[in-house]
XYZ file of C-alpha atoms in Angstrom:
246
model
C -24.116 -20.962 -33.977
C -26.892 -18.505 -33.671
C -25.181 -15.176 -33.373
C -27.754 -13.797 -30.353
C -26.593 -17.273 -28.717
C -22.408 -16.094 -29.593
C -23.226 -12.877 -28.265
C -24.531 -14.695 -24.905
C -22.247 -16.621 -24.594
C -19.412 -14.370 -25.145
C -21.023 -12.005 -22.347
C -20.866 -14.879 -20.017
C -17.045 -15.251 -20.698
C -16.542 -11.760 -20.226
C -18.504 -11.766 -17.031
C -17.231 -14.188 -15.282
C -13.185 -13.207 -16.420
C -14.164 -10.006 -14.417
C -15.613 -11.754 -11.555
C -12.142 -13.485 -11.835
C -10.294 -10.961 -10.648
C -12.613 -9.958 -7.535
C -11.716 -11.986 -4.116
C -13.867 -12.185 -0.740
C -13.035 -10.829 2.393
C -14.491 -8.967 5.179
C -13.923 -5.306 6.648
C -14.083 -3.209 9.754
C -12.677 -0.153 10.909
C -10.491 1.402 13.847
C -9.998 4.578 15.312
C -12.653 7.829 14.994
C -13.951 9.973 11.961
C -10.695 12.003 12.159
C -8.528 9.183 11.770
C -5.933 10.011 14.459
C -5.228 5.940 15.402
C -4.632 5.084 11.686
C -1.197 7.119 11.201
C 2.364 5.795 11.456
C 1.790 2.015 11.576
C 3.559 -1.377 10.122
C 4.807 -0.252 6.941
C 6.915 3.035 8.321
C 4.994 5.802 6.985
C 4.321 8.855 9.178
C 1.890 11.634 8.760
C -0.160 10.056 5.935
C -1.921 12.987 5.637
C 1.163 15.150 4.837
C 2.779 11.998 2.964
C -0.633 11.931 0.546
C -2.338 8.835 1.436
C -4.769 10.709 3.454
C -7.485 8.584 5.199
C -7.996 6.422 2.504
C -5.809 3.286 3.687
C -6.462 0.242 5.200
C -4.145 -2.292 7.764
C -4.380 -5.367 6.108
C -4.199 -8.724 8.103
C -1.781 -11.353 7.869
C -3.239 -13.334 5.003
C -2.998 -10.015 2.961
C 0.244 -7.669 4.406
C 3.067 -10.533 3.407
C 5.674 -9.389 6.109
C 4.875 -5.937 5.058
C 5.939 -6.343 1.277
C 2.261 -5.332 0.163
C 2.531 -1.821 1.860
C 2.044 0.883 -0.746
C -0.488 -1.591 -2.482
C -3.722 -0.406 -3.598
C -7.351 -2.098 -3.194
C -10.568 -1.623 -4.863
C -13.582 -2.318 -2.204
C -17.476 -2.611 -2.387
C -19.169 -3.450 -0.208
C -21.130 -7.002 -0.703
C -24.407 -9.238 0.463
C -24.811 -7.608 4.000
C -28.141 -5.304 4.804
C -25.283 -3.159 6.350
C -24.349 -2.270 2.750
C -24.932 1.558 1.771
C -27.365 1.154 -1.378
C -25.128 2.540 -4.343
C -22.411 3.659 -2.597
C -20.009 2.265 -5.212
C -16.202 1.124 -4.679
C -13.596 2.411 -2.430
C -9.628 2.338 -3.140
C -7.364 2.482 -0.395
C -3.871 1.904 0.266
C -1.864 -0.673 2.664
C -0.450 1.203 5.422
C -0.293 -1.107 8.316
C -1.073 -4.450 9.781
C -4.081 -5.827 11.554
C -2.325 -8.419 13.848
C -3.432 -11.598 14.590
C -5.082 -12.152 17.896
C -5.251 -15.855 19.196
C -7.210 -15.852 22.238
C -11.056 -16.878 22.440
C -12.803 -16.457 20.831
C -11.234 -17.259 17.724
C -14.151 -16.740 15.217
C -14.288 -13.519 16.341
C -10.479 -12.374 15.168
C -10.728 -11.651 11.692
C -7.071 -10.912 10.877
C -6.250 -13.992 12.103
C -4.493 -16.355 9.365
C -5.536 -17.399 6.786
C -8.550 -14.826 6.635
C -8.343 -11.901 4.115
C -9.400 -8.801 5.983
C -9.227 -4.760 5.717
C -8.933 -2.946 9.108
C -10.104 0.409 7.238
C -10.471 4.098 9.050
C -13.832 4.760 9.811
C -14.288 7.413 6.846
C -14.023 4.493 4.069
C -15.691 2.243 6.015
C -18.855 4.545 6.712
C -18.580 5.485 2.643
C -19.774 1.455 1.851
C -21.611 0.837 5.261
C -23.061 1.103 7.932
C -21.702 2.147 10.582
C -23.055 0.689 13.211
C -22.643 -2.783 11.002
C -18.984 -2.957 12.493
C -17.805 -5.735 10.334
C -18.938 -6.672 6.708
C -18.039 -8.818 3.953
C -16.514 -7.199 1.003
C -14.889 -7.763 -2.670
C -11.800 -6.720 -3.530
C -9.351 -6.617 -6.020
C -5.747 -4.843 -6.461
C -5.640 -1.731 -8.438
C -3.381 0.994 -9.989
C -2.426 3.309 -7.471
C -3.095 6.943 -8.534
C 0.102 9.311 -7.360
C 0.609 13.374 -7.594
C 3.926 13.870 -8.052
C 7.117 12.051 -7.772
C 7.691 9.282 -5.753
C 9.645 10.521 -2.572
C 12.645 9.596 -0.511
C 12.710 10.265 3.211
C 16.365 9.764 4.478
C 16.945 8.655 7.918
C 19.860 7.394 10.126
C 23.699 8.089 10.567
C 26.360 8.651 9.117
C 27.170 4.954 9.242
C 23.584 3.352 8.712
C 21.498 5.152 5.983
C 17.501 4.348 6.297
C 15.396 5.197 3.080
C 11.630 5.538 3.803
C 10.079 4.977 0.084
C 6.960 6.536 -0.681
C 4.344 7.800 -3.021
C 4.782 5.422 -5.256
C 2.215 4.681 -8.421
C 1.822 1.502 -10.222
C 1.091 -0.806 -8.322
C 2.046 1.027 -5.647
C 4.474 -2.428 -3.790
C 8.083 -1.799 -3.694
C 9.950 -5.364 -3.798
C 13.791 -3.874 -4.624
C 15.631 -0.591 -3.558
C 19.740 0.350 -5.102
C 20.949 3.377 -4.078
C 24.208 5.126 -5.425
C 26.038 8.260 -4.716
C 27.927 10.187 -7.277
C 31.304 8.542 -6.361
C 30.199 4.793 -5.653
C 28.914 1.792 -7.573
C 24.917 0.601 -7.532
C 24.585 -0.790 -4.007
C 21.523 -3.294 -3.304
C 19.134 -2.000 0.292
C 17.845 -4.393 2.792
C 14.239 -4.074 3.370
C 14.369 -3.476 7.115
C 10.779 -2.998 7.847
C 7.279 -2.372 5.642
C 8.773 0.270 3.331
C 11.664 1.509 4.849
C 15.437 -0.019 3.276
C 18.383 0.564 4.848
C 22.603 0.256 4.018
C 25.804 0.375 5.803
C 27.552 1.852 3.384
C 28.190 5.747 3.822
C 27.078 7.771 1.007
C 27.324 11.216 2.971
C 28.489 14.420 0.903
C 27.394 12.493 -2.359
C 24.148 13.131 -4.456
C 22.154 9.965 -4.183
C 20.491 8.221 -7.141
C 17.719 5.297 -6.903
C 16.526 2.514 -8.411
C 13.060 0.912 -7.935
C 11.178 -2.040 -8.743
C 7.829 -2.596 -8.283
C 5.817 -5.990 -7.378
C 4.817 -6.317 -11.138
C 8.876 -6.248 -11.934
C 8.466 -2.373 -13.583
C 11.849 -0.974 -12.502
C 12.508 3.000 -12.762
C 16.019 4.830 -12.240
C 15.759 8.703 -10.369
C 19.290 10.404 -11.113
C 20.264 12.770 -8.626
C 17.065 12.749 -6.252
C 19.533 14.372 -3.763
C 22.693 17.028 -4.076
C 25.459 16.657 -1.720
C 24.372 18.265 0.927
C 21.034 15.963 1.825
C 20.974 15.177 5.335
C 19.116 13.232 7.719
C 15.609 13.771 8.426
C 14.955 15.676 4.896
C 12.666 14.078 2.374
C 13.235 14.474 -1.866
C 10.864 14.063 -4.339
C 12.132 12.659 -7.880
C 10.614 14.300 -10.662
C 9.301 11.098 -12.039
C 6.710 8.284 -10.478
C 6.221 4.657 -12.082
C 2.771 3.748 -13.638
């Protein structure tokens, strides 16, 4: 084979493995520049401006959020084939931090989070970074990412002293948590319930005991934090382990 005609081809291979990885969806935004309407939400963080995330998240509809397991995932986005487009404005990444629900009265080609379309409901500073604003709604590519953390990932512990709720954040990697074990200094490995978005609960009482961790990721990376609490945690504190996955 000609090697100029290799070298084409080869390209072409490469090219279109990296389109590969790209899907199609559309995006719009909620809430003002300050991004007030975008905290708390679906997948149980808080503040996400005091938890890290900032204004760079997204609720993702149902196609996309998966019962809430793909909060704490991260998303590349440009901006694609709309005259709403901002001319080189590049690629956004933004994190799942709530859900877009689905609305199901008329009219229904107007309710982009409805199933089975793939959308981003994103706060109006990433979507004015790729577009217009006054576009309202445009079609985008995206693909999942590495999500960049500072830090350790953190443990916010709410609940009783009979029902222990673990809020699990700042995670890196790819950012999903699928599993959660807790143990305290005195007790065996002991498997959490997700009870909603990120937030994994137990009935077993762990109180006066330094509490130790175990989580795995979507992509099955699993990472133990010894001791992320001392005996004397209580409710409504948060602990950062002095480790994060990647």
């Amino acid at each position: 084979m000609n090697p100029m005609i290799f070298v084409v081809v080869l390209l072409a291979i490469l090219v279109s493995v990296a389109d590969a990885e790209w899907d199609d969806a559309h995006a719009t935004f909620y809430g003002d520049i300050n991004g007030g309407e975008t905290m708390q939400g679906a997948c149980g963080y808080g503040d996400l401006i005091q938890q890290g995330y900032g204004l760079e998240t997204a609720a993702l509809s149902t196609a996309l959020f998966n019962n809430g397991q793909t909060c704490g995932a991260c998303f590349q986005l440009v901006c694609a084939n709309s005259r709403w487009c901002k001319p080189n404005a590049g690629s956004i990444r933004v994190t799942a931090t709530n859900f877009c629900p689905p609305n199901y009265s008329p009219p229904l080609n107007t309710r982009w989070c409805n199933p089975p379309n793939k959308h981003f409901d994103l706060s109006m500073k990433m979507f004015t970074s790729i577009a217009e604003y006054s576009g309202g709604i445009v079609p985008v590519k995206f693909r999942r990412v590495k999500c960049p953390k500072r830090g350790g990932v953190r443990f916010e512990i709410k609940g009783n002293p009979y029902f222990i709720m673990v809020l699990v954040y700042n995670v890196g990697g790819v950012g999903d948590v699928t599993s959660v074990a807790i143990k305290g200094h005195n007790s065996n490995w002991i498997p959490m319930q997700r009870n909603w978005g990120q937030n994994w609960n137990t009935g077993v009482g762990l109180v006066g005991q330094r509490l130790s961790f175990v989580v795995q990721t979507s992509d099955g990376k699993s990472m133990t934090f010894f001791d992320v609490a001392s005996e004397n945690w209580g409710f409504g504190q948060t602990f950062e382990a002095r480790l994060n996955i990647h």
